[in-house]
Amino acid sequence: MKPPRSVENELILGLVSVSDRASRGVYEDQGIPALEAWCRRAITTPIKIHKRLIPDERFDIEKTLRELVDIIGCDLILTTGGTGPARRDVTPEATLAVATREMPGFGEQMRAISGHFVPTAILSRQVGVLRETPDHAALILNLPGQPKAIAETLEGLRDEAGRPVVNGIFAAVPYCIDLIGGPYIETDESVVKAFRPKSARRKSEKEAQPQETAPAAPQPETKPAPTPAAAPQREPVPAEETPREARPEVESVEKKAPAPRPEVKREAPRAPAFAPEDILVTGPRTGGTPELTVVWLHGMGVDNTDFAAFPDEIRQFNGPVCRFVLPNAPMREMSMHPDYPLRAWYDVPGRRIDENEDELGIRETSRRVAALIDEIAAEGVPRSRIVLGGFSQGSAISLFTGLRMKEPIGGVAALSGYLPLAGRLFSEATPAGRRTPIFMAHGDFDSVVPPVIAARSAEVIAQVDSDLIARTYPMDHELCREEMHDLAAFLRSVADRAER
């Protein structure tokens, strides 16, 4: 996704403090205030900051980092805490788990700086990584836990005359953000001087126009952002647009007028619900024979890689071995952000998600998802072992489609979503849909899909489907451990029912 910036060239910054005791309120967190104070002092570019205080739980750290990059659209994320050798220190492992590429120089330089003060710097396991999606990329850096060490690591060391002795890591951050397609970050040189090759430097503010009219940061040539024009290539090919390679054979038959051939009479094969390049199939790294096939739909603004690790996470919570089939939503311009095309299953034209709904888009996506399930069943997977599910917008499509299936499936799992076109359900729910087990999970503090809308959806569904399980959790638009435990248990129940 292209991050929706409030002003041109704005840096979207994520600050994450990892601490068991601070997250429980045992003592006041010092990491985020220290990070924010330093960043506001050093960075002169406009900043929008998103803060997260979380416990030393690998699952929570991974989900937070994915949310900040894939949903919020952060360009840079700075974490503090959880980087030592203690067993609860798992920040580096979680960071590497969500990374697409490691940037080892950052960790090496951080340990070099700390080594000037304490010999225990060699015990630090801080890492720097990139997390990249097809449309966006972010730099993630693990920093020390103490405020003084945070400033030293970012700024570096100076002699008595104020000359740099050891460069801080932030000197390289702005150019790194340039190279991955982010905003052009400028700094207060009295705090830290951003280094760029001469060819990558812009004129100073005194020589250039005001920042609001400054040209956009150059995009790296090696990774051009997808454009809306690519989206139509991902749509199903209509039957009348049969590939031309099939036509000459038919024409030659008509000229020679031989006896009719069976292959000429056959209809053109139906286009697949999703193009092969738009499908990601994944399973647990530990292997095993799949007990279920789960068609999982991602949320708005991300892509199918967002849940690539879900099979492993399901297993961690004692769920069944699942083969996940992850389709990609098409790129589209949304009414809410017309200048920022992103992946979405349908448009949201109203001020609220359940207002002035995109009925055409919802129904078209539902048709494609149902066709994908039919294709999986045609491959030999029993429908009782197929589960449809998703997160946010993907959850909404899963509920809409699952309740209208012509033939039953094993179940529907809907996380942080709602039921679109809820008023049509009573007349459109099929007999198969009415007896499909459904698991709905939602956050009590969801800031994207209001809890009241999710609760109304559950009330409507409960009137047509007695196999509904609806749970809420003390969280925002995200996942939590209790929810994952309940989801894994639901999937286990579907697998056990299919076995009987």
Coordinates of C-alpha atoms in Angstrom, one line a residue:
M1 CA 0.0 0.0 0.0
K2 CA 1.0 3.6 -0.4
P3 CA 0.9 5.2 3.0
P4 CA -1.8 8.0 3.3
R5 CA 0.5 10.9 4.4
S6 CA -1.1 14.0 6.0
V7 CA 1.4 16.3 4.2
E8 CA 3.9 15.7 1.4
N9 CA 7.1 14.0 2.4
E10 CA 5.8 13.0 5.8
L11 CA 7.7 10.3 7.7
I12 CA 5.4 7.7 9.2
L13 CA 7.3 6.4 12.2
G14 CA 6.5 3.5 14.5
L15 CA 7.8 3.3 18.1
V16 CA 7.6 0.0 19.9
S17 CA 8.6 -0.6 23.5
V18 CA 8.9 -4.3 24.5
S19 CA 8.5 -4.8 28.2
D20 CA 6.6 -7.3 30.3
R21 CA 6.4 -5.1 33.4
A22 CA 5.8 -1.8 31.7
S23 CA 3.0 -3.2 29.6
R24 CA 1.3 -4.5 32.8
G25 CA 1.7 -1.1 34.4
V26 CA 4.2 -2.2 37.1
Y27 CA 6.3 0.8 36.2
E28 CA 6.2 3.6 33.7
D29 CA 7.7 2.9 30.3
Q30 CA 10.8 5.0 29.5
G31 CA 11.6 3.6 26.0
I32 CA 8.9 5.3 23.9
P33 CA 9.2 8.7 25.6
A34 CA 13.0 8.6 25.0
L35 CA 12.6 7.6 21.4
E36 CA 10.0 10.2 20.6
A37 CA 11.9 13.0 22.3
W38 CA 15.1 12.1 20.3
C39 CA 13.3 11.8 17.0
R40 CA 11.4 15.1 17.4
R41 CA 14.7 16.8 18.3
A42 CA 16.7 15.2 15.4
I43 CA 14.3 15.0 12.5
T44 CA 13.1 18.2 10.8
T45 CA 10.9 16.4 8.3
P46 CA 7.2 16.3 9.2
I47 CA 6.5 13.2 11.4
K48 CA 3.5 11.1 12.2
I49 CA 4.2 8.8 15.1
H50 CA 2.4 5.5 16.1
K51 CA 3.3 4.1 19.5
R52 CA 2.9 0.5 20.8
L53 CA 3.8 -0.8 24.3
I54 CA 3.7 -4.6 24.3
P55 CA 4.9 -7.5 26.4
D56 CA 7.9 -9.8 25.7
E57 CA 5.9 -12.2 23.6
R58 CA 7.1 -13.1 20.2
F59 CA 3.6 -13.5 18.8
D60 CA 2.7 -10.0 20.0
I61 CA 5.9 -8.5 18.6
E62 CA 5.5 -10.1 15.2
K63 CA 1.9 -9.0 14.9
T64 CA 2.7 -5.4 16.0
L65 CA 5.5 -5.1 13.4
R66 CA 3.3 -6.5 10.6
E67 CA 0.5 -4.1 11.6
L68 CA 2.7 -1.0 11.6
V69 CA 4.2 -1.8 8.2
D70 CA 1.4 -3.5 6.3
I71 CA -1.7 -1.7 7.7
I72 CA -0.4 1.6 9.1
G73 CA 2.2 2.1 6.4
C74 CA 5.2 3.0 8.6
D75 CA 8.4 3.9 6.8
L76 CA 10.6 3.4 9.8
I77 CA 10.1 1.4 13.0
L78 CA 12.3 1.7 16.1
T79 CA 12.0 -0.9 18.9
T80 CA 13.4 -0.8 22.3
G81 CA 13.9 -3.6 24.8
G82 CA 14.1 -7.4 24.6
T83 CA 17.4 -7.8 22.8
G84 CA 19.6 -9.4 25.5
P85 CA 20.4 -13.1 26.1
A86 CA 17.6 -13.7 28.7
R87 CA 15.0 -16.2 27.7
R88 CA 12.2 -13.6 27.6
D89 CA 14.3 -11.4 25.2
V90 CA 12.8 -12.4 21.9
T91 CA 12.6 -9.1 20.0
P92 CA 15.4 -10.0 17.5
E93 CA 13.7 -13.4 16.7
A94 CA 10.3 -11.7 16.1
T95 CA 11.9 -9.0 14.0
L96 CA 13.8 -11.5 11.8
A97 CA 10.6 -13.5 11.5
V98 CA 8.7 -10.7 9.8
A99 CA 11.7 -9.5 7.7
T100 CA 12.2 -9.9 4.0
R101 CA 15.9 -8.9 4.2
E102 CA 18.4 -8.4 7.0
M103 CA 20.6 -5.3 7.2
P104 CA 23.5 -6.6 9.4
G105 CA 25.5 -3.4 9.4
F106 CA 23.1 -1.7 11.7
G107 CA 23.5 -4.4 14.4
E108 CA 27.3 -4.4 14.0
Q109 CA 27.4 -0.6 14.4
M110 CA 25.1 -0.6 17.4
R111 CA 27.4 -3.0 19.2
A112 CA 30.5 -1.1 18.2
I113 CA 29.1 2.1 19.7
S114 CA 28.0 0.4 23.0
G115 CA 31.3 -1.3 23.2
H116 CA 33.0 2.1 23.9
F117 CA 31.0 2.2 27.2
V118 CA 30.5 -1.4 28.5
P119 CA 32.1 -4.7 27.7
T120 CA 28.7 -6.4 27.9
A121 CA 27.8 -4.8 24.6
I122 CA 28.8 -8.1 22.9
L123 CA 25.7 -9.7 24.6
S124 CA 23.4 -7.5 22.6
R125 CA 21.5 -9.2 19.8
Q126 CA 20.0 -6.1 18.1
V127 CA 19.2 -6.4 14.4
G128 CA 18.2 -4.2 11.5
V129 CA 15.9 -5.5 8.8
L130 CA 13.6 -4.6 5.9
R131 CA 10.0 -5.7 5.6
E132 CA 8.8 -5.3 2.0
T133 CA 5.4 -5.8 0.5
P134 CA 4.8 -5.4 -3.3
D135 CA 3.8 -1.7 -2.7
H136 CA 5.7 -0.6 0.3
A137 CA 8.8 -1.2 2.4
A138 CA 10.0 -0.2 5.9
L139 CA 13.2 -0.3 7.9
I140 CA 13.0 -1.9 11.3
L141 CA 15.7 -1.3 13.9
N142 CA 16.1 -2.8 17.4
L143 CA 17.6 -0.3 19.8
P144 CA 18.8 -0.6 23.4
G145 CA 16.4 -0.3 26.4
Q146 CA 18.0 2.5 28.3
P147 CA 17.2 6.2 27.2
K148 CA 20.9 7.2 27.4
A149 CA 22.0 4.2 25.3
I150 CA 19.2 5.0 22.8
A151 CA 20.6 8.5 22.2
E152 CA 24.2 7.3 22.0
T153 CA 23.3 4.6 19.5
L154 CA 21.4 6.9 17.2
E155 CA 23.7 9.9 17.4
G156 CA 27.1 8.2 17.8
L157 CA 30.1 9.5 19.7
R158 CA 31.8 13.0 19.5
D159 CA 35.0 14.3 20.9
E160 CA 35.3 17.4 23.1
A161 CA 35.2 19.7 20.1
G162 CA 32.0 18.1 18.9
R163 CA 33.5 16.2 16.0
P164 CA 32.1 12.7 15.3
V165 CA 34.4 10.0 16.6
V166 CA 32.0 7.0 15.9
N167 CA 29.1 7.5 13.6
G168 CA 25.6 6.8 15.0
I169 CA 23.3 4.5 13.0
F170 CA 20.8 7.2 12.2
A171 CA 23.3 8.9 9.9
A172 CA 22.6 6.1 7.4
V173 CA 18.8 5.8 8.0
P174 CA 17.6 8.7 5.7
Y175 CA 19.5 7.4 2.6
C176 CA 18.3 3.8 3.4
I177 CA 14.7 5.1 3.4
D178 CA 15.3 6.9 0.1
L179 CA 16.5 3.6 -1.5
I180 CA 13.4 1.7 -0.4
G181 CA 11.0 4.3 -1.8
G182 CA 10.2 6.3 1.4
P183 CA 10.1 10.1 2.1
Y184 CA 13.2 12.3 2.0
I185 CA 14.2 12.6 5.6
E186 CA 16.1 15.7 6.7
T187 CA 17.8 16.2 10.1
D188 CA 19.1 18.8 12.5
E189 CA 22.9 18.5 11.9
S190 CA 23.6 19.7 15.5
V191 CA 22.1 16.4 16.6
V192 CA 22.9 14.0 13.8
K193 CA 23.9 14.7 10.2
A194 CA 22.2 12.5 7.5
F195 CA 24.8 11.2 5.0
R196 CA 23.9 10.8 1.4
P197 CA 26.0 10.5 -1.8
K198 CA 26.2 13.8 -3.7
S199 CA 24.0 12.4 -6.4
A200 CA 21.2 11.7 -3.9
R201 CA 21.2 15.0 -2.2
R202 CA 18.6 17.7 -2.6
K203 CA 19.2 21.4 -2.2
S204 CA 19.0 22.7 1.3
E205 CA 15.9 24.4 2.5
K206 CA 17.5 27.8 2.1
E207 CA 18.1 27.1 -1.5
A208 CA 15.0 25.1 -2.4
Q209 CA 11.3 25.9 -2.3
P210 CA 9.3 25.4 0.9
Q211 CA 9.0 21.7 2.0
E212 CA 5.3 21.5 1.0
T213 CA 6.2 21.9 -2.7
A214 CA 9.4 19.9 -2.7
P215 CA 9.5 17.2 -5.3
A216 CA 8.7 13.7 -4.2
A217 CA 11.6 11.4 -3.1
P218 CA 13.1 9.4 -6.0
Q219 CA 11.8 5.9 -6.2
P220 CA 14.4 3.1 -6.6
E221 CA 14.5 1.9 -10.2
T222 CA 14.9 -1.8 -9.1
K223 CA 11.5 -1.9 -7.4
P224 CA 8.8 0.2 -9.2
A225 CA 5.5 0.5 -7.4
P226 CA 2.6 -1.3 -9.1
T227 CA 0.1 0.9 -10.8
P228 CA -3.7 0.6 -11.0
A229 CA -3.3 -0.4 -14.7
A230 CA -1.9 -3.7 -13.6
A231 CA -5.2 -4.7 -11.8
P232 CA -7.2 -5.7 -14.9
Q233 CA -4.6 -8.3 -15.7
R234 CA -5.5 -10.1 -12.5
E235 CA -9.2 -10.3 -13.2
P236 CA -10.7 -13.5 -14.7
V237 CA -10.5 -13.7 -18.5
P238 CA -14.1 -13.7 -19.9
A239 CA -15.1 -16.8 -21.9
E240 CA -15.4 -14.8 -25.1
E241 CA -11.8 -13.8 -24.9
T242 CA -10.5 -17.3 -25.5
P243 CA -6.7 -17.3 -26.2
R244 CA -6.1 -16.8 -29.9
E245 CA -4.0 -19.9 -30.1
A246 CA -7.2 -21.9 -30.1
R247 CA -8.7 -20.1 -33.1
P248 CA -6.6 -21.1 -36.1
E249 CA -7.4 -24.7 -35.5
V250 CA -11.2 -24.0 -35.7
E251 CA -10.8 -21.8 -38.8
S252 CA -8.8 -24.5 -40.6
V253 CA -11.6 -27.0 -39.8
E254 CA -14.2 -24.7 -41.3
K255 CA -12.1 -24.3 -44.5
K256 CA -11.5 -28.0 -45.1
A257 CA -15.0 -28.9 -43.8
P258 CA -14.0 -32.3 -42.4
A259 CA -16.3 -34.3 -40.0
P260 CA -16.9 -32.4 -36.7
R261 CA -14.2 -33.0 -34.1
P262 CA -15.2 -33.4 -30.5
E263 CA -12.5 -30.9 -29.3
V264 CA -14.0 -28.2 -31.6
K265 CA -17.4 -28.6 -30.1
R266 CA -16.3 -28.4 -26.5
E267 CA -16.7 -25.1 -24.8
A268 CA -13.6 -23.0 -24.0
P269 CA -12.3 -23.9 -20.5
R270 CA -13.6 -21.6 -17.8
A271 CA -11.0 -19.1 -16.5
P272 CA -9.8 -19.7 -13.0
A273 CA -11.3 -17.7 -10.2
F274 CA -7.8 -16.2 -9.5
A275 CA -4.7 -16.1 -11.7
P276 CA -2.0 -18.5 -10.5
E277 CA 0.3 -15.6 -9.7
D278 CA -2.3 -14.3 -7.3
I279 CA -2.4 -17.4 -5.2
L280 CA 0.0 -18.3 -2.4
V281 CA -0.2 -21.8 -1.0
T282 CA 1.6 -22.4 2.3
G283 CA 1.7 -24.9 5.2
P284 CA 3.5 -25.5 8.4
R285 CA 7.3 -25.6 8.2
T286 CA 7.1 -28.8 10.3
G287 CA 5.2 -30.5 7.5
G288 CA 2.5 -33.1 8.0
T289 CA -0.5 -34.2 6.0
P290 CA -3.0 -31.4 5.8
E291 CA -6.2 -32.0 7.8
L292 CA -7.9 -28.9 6.5
T293 CA -7.6 -26.6 3.5
V294 CA -8.2 -23.0 4.5
V295 CA -9.0 -20.3 1.9
W296 CA -7.8 -17.2 3.8
L297 CA -8.5 -13.6 2.6
H298 CA -6.2 -10.8 3.7
G299 CA -7.3 -7.3 4.9
M300 CA -7.4 -4.1 2.9
G301 CA -4.1 -2.5 2.0
V302 CA -1.9 -5.6 2.4
D303 CA -1.4 -8.7 0.4
N304 CA -1.5 -12.5 0.7
T305 CA 2.0 -12.6 2.3
D306 CA 0.5 -11.0 5.5
F307 CA -0.8 -14.4 6.7
A308 CA 1.9 -16.6 5.1
A309 CA 3.1 -17.7 8.6
F310 CA -0.5 -18.5 9.8
P311 CA -0.2 -22.3 9.4
D312 CA 2.8 -22.3 11.9
E313 CA 0.9 -20.1 14.3
I314 CA -2.1 -22.3 14.2
R315 CA 0.1 -25.3 15.1
Q316 CA 1.7 -23.3 18.0
F317 CA -1.8 -23.1 19.5
N318 CA -2.4 -26.9 19.1
G319 CA -4.5 -26.4 16.0
P320 CA -4.7 -28.9 13.1
V321 CA -2.2 -29.1 10.2
C322 CA -3.7 -26.7 7.7
R323 CA -2.9 -26.0 4.0
F324 CA -3.6 -22.3 3.5
V325 CA -4.6 -21.0 0.1
L326 CA -4.1 -17.3 0.1
P327 CA -5.5 -15.3 -2.9
N328 CA -4.6 -11.6 -3.6
A329 CA -7.2 -8.9 -3.8
P330 CA -7.0 -6.7 -6.9
M331 CA -5.5 -3.3 -6.8
R332 CA -8.2 -0.6 -6.8
E333 CA -8.6 3.1 -6.0
M334 CA -10.8 3.6 -2.9
S335 CA -13.3 6.3 -2.5
M336 CA -11.7 7.2 0.9
H337 CA -8.2 7.5 -0.7
P338 CA -8.7 8.1 -4.4
D339 CA -5.0 8.9 -5.0
Y340 CA -3.6 5.8 -3.2
P341 CA -4.5 2.6 -5.1
L342 CA -4.3 -0.4 -2.8
R343 CA -5.4 -4.1 -2.6
A344 CA -9.0 -4.3 -1.5
W345 CA -11.8 -6.8 -2.0
Y346 CA -14.4 -4.0 -2.5
D347 CA -14.7 -0.3 -2.2
V348 CA -15.9 1.6 0.9
P349 CA -17.7 4.6 -0.5
G350 CA -19.5 5.7 2.7
R351 CA -18.4 7.4 5.8
R352 CA -19.0 4.2 7.7
I353 CA -18.2 0.7 6.4
D354 CA -21.9 -0.3 6.5
E355 CA -23.1 2.9 4.7
N356 CA -23.7 3.1 1.0
E357 CA -22.1 -0.3 0.5
D358 CA -20.3 -1.4 -2.7
E359 CA -22.8 -4.2 -3.5
L360 CA -21.4 -4.8 -7.0
G361 CA -17.9 -5.2 -5.7
I362 CA -18.9 -7.4 -2.7
R363 CA -20.9 -9.7 -4.9
E364 CA -18.3 -10.0 -7.6
T365 CA -15.6 -10.9 -5.1
S366 CA -17.9 -13.3 -3.4
R367 CA -18.5 -15.1 -6.7
R368 CA -14.8 -15.4 -7.3
V369 CA -14.1 -16.8 -3.8
A370 CA -16.9 -19.3 -4.2
A371 CA -15.5 -20.4 -7.5
L372 CA -12.0 -20.8 -5.9
I373 CA -13.6 -23.2 -3.3
D374 CA -15.3 -25.1 -6.1
E375 CA -11.9 -25.5 -7.8
I376 CA -10.3 -26.8 -4.6
A377 CA -13.2 -29.3 -4.2
A378 CA -12.7 -30.4 -7.8
E379 CA -9.1 -31.2 -7.0
G380 CA -10.4 -33.9 -4.6
V381 CA -10.5 -32.0 -1.3
P382 CA -13.7 -32.9 0.6
R383 CA -15.8 -29.8 1.2
S384 CA -16.1 -30.8 4.8
R385 CA -12.3 -30.2 5.1
I386 CA -12.5 -26.7 3.5
V387 CA -12.7 -23.6 5.7
L388 CA -13.2 -20.1 4.4
G389 CA -11.8 -17.3 6.6
G390 CA -10.2 -13.9 6.7
F391 CA -9.2 -10.8 8.5
S392 CA -11.1 -7.4 8.4
Q393 CA -12.3 -7.0 4.8
G394 CA -11.4 -10.6 4.1
S395 CA -13.5 -11.6 7.1
A396 CA -16.4 -9.6 5.7
I397 CA -16.3 -11.4 2.4
S398 CA -15.9 -14.8 4.2
L399 CA -19.1 -14.3 6.1
F400 CA -21.0 -13.0 3.1
T401 CA -19.9 -15.9 0.9
G402 CA -20.0 -18.7 3.5
L403 CA -23.7 -18.0 4.2
R404 CA -24.6 -18.2 0.5
M405 CA -22.7 -21.3 -0.5
K406 CA -24.7 -23.7 -2.7
E407 CA -23.0 -26.7 -1.1
P408 CA -21.8 -26.7 2.5
I409 CA -18.2 -26.4 3.6
G410 CA -16.4 -27.2 6.9
G411 CA -16.7 -23.8 8.4
V412 CA -16.1 -20.0 8.3
A413 CA -13.6 -18.1 10.5
A414 CA -14.1 -14.4 10.6
L415 CA -11.6 -12.2 12.5
S416 CA -12.2 -8.5 13.1
G417 CA -14.8 -8.2 10.4
Y418 CA -18.6 -7.7 9.9
L419 CA -21.4 -9.0 7.6
P420 CA -21.8 -6.8 4.5
L421 CA -25.4 -6.2 3.2
A422 CA -26.7 -7.6 6.4
G423 CA -30.3 -6.7 5.5
R424 CA -30.2 -9.2 2.6
L425 CA -29.2 -12.2 4.6
F426 CA -32.7 -13.5 5.5
S427 CA -33.7 -13.8 1.9
E428 CA -30.3 -14.9 0.5
A429 CA -28.9 -17.3 3.1
T430 CA -28.9 -20.8 1.5
P431 CA -29.7 -24.1 3.3
A432 CA -26.0 -25.0 3.0
G433 CA -25.0 -21.6 4.5
R434 CA -27.4 -21.9 7.4
R435 CA -25.8 -25.1 8.6
T436 CA -22.2 -24.0 8.2
P437 CA -20.3 -23.6 11.5
I438 CA -19.0 -20.0 12.0
F439 CA -16.4 -18.5 14.3
M440 CA -16.5 -14.7 14.7
A441 CA -13.9 -12.9 16.8
H442 CA -13.6 -9.2 17.4
G443 CA -11.8 -6.6 19.5
D444 CA -13.6 -4.6 22.2
F445 CA -11.6 -1.5 21.2
D446 CA -11.5 -2.1 17.4
S447 CA -10.9 1.3 15.8
V448 CA -11.4 0.2 12.2
V449 CA -14.5 -2.0 12.3
P450 CA -16.6 -0.6 15.2
P451 CA -17.5 -3.3 17.8
V452 CA -21.2 -2.2 17.6
I453 CA -21.3 -3.1 13.8
A454 CA -19.7 -6.5 14.5
A455 CA -22.1 -7.2 17.3
R456 CA -25.1 -6.4 15.0
S457 CA -23.7 -8.7 12.4
A458 CA -23.4 -11.5 14.9
E459 CA -27.1 -10.9 16.0
V460 CA -28.2 -11.1 12.4
I461 CA -26.2 -14.3 11.6
A462 CA -27.4 -16.0 14.8
Q463 CA -31.0 -15.8 13.5
V464 CA -30.2 -18.0 10.5
D465 CA -27.2 -20.0 11.7
S466 CA -27.4 -21.8 15.1
D467 CA -23.7 -22.9 14.7
L468 CA -22.3 -19.4 15.3
I469 CA -19.6 -18.9 17.9
A470 CA -19.0 -15.2 18.6
R471 CA -16.2 -14.0 20.9
T472 CA -14.8 -10.7 21.8
Y473 CA -11.3 -9.8 23.2
P474 CA -9.7 -6.8 24.9
M475 CA -7.9 -5.6 21.8
D476 CA -8.0 -3.2 18.9
H477 CA -8.0 -4.2 15.2
E478 CA -5.5 -6.9 15.6
L479 CA -4.9 -10.5 16.9
C480 CA -4.3 -11.7 20.4
R481 CA -3.2 -15.0 22.1
E482 CA -6.6 -15.8 23.5
E483 CA -8.2 -15.3 20.0
M484 CA -5.6 -17.5 18.4
H485 CA -6.2 -20.2 21.0
D486 CA -10.0 -20.1 20.2
L487 CA -9.4 -20.0 16.5
A488 CA -7.1 -23.1 16.7
A489 CA -9.8 -24.9 18.7
F490 CA -12.5 -24.1 16.2
L491 CA -10.3 -25.4 13.3
R492 CA -9.6 -28.5 15.4
S493 CA -13.4 -29.1 15.8
V494 CA -13.9 -28.8 12.0
A495 CA -11.2 -31.3 11.4
D496 CA -12.5 -33.7 14.0
R497 CA -16.1 -33.4 12.5
A498 CA -14.7 -34.1 9.0
E499 CA -13.0 -37.2 10.4
R500 CA -16.2 -38.7 11.7

